[in-house]
CSV table of C-alpha atoms in Angstrom, one decimal:
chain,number,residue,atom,x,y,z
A,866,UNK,CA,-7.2,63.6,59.4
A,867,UNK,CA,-8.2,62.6,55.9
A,868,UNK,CA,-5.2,60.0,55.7
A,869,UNK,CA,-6.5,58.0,58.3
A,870,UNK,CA,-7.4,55.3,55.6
A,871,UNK,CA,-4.7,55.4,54.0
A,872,UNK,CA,-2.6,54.9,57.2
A,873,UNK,CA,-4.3,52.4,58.6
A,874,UNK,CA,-3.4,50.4,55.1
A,875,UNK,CA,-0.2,51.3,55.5
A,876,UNK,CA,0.4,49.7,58.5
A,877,UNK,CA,-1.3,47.1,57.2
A,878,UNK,CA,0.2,46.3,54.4
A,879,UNK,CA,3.5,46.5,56.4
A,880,UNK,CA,2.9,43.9,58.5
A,881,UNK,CA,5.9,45.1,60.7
A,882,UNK,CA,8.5,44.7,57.9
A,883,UNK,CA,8.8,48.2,58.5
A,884,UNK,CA,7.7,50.8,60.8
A,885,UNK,CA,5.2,53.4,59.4
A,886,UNK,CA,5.4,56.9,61.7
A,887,UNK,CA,2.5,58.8,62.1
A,888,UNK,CA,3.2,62.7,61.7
A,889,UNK,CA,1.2,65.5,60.7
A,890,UNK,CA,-1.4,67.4,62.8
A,891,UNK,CA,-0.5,64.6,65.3
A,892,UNK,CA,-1.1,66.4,68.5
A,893,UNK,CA,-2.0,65.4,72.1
A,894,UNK,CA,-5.4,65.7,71.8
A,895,UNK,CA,-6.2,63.5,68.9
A,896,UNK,CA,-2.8,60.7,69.5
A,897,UNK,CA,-4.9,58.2,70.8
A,898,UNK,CA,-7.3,57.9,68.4
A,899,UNK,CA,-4.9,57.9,65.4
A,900,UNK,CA,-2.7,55.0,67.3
A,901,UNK,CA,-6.1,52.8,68.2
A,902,UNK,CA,-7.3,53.4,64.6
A,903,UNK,CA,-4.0,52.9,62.9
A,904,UNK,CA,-2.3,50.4,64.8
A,905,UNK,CA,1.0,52.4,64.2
A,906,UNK,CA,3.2,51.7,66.7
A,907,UNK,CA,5.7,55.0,66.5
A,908,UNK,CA,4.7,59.1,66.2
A,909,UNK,CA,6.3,62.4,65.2
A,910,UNK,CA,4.2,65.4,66.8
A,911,UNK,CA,5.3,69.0,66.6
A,912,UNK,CA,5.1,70.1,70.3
A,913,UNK,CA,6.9,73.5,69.6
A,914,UNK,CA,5.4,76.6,71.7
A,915,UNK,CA,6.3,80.1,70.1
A,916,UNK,CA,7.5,82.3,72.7
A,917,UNK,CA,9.3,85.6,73.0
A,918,UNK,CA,13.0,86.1,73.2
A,919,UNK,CA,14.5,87.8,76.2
A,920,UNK,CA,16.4,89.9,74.4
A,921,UNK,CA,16.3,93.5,75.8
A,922,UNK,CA,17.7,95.5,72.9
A,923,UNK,CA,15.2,95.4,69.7
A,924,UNK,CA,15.8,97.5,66.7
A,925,UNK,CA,12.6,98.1,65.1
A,926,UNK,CA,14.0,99.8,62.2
A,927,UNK,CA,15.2,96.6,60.4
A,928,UNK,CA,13.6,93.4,59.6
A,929,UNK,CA,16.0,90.3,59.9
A,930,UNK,CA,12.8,87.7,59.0
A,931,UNK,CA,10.7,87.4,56.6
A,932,UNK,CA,7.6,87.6,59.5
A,933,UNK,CA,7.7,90.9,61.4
A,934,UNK,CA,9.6,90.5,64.8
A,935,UNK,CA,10.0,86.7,64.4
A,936,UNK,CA,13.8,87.3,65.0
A,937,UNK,CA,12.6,88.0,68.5
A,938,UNK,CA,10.6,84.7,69.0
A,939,UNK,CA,11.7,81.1,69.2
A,940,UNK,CA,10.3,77.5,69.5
A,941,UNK,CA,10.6,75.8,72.2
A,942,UNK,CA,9.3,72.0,73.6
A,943,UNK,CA,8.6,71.8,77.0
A,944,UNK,CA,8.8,68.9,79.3
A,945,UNK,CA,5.6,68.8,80.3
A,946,UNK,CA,4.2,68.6,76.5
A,947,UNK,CA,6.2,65.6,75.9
A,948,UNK,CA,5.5,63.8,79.5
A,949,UNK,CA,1.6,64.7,78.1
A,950,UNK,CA,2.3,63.3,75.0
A,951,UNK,CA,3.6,60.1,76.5
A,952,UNK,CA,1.2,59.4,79.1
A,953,UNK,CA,-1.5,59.8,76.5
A,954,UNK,CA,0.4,56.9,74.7
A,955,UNK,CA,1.1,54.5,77.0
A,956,UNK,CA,-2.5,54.9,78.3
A,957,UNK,CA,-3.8,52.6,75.2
């Protein structure tokens, strides 16, 4: 969080000509305190969740990613993440 200065000019300097989005590290957790310190009114957090593919079949003699077995993970967002997100949010 060592932009949090810089942000907080941001917005400031913006004086809602324009909206400035928070992103980066933004993350449930610390939303709250990045909104109330920034006064930044709209937010970009990476909710994704690695998890494993279904997939039954899994050929371990070839690599199709540069990370080993990552073609047999995905990201996903879940519901619940973003509802958590959200309520966080519009309890300021």
């Amino acid at each position: 969080m060592d932009a949090m200065p810089t942000l907080k000019h941001l917005v400031q300097q913006s004086r809602g000509r324009i909206s400035v989005m928070v992103c980066g590290e933004l993350s449930i957790a610390n939303v709250k305190a990045v909104i109330a310190y920034s006064n930044a009114t709209e937010v970009h957090a990476g909710l994704g969740t690695t998890v494993t593919s279904p997939m039954k079949f899994r050929n371990h003699k070839i690599e199709m990613g540069t990370l080993a077995n990552s073609e047999y993970q995905h990201s996903v967002v879940t519901e619940s993440s973003v509802r958590e997100l959200r309520f966080a949010i519009d309890s300021l």
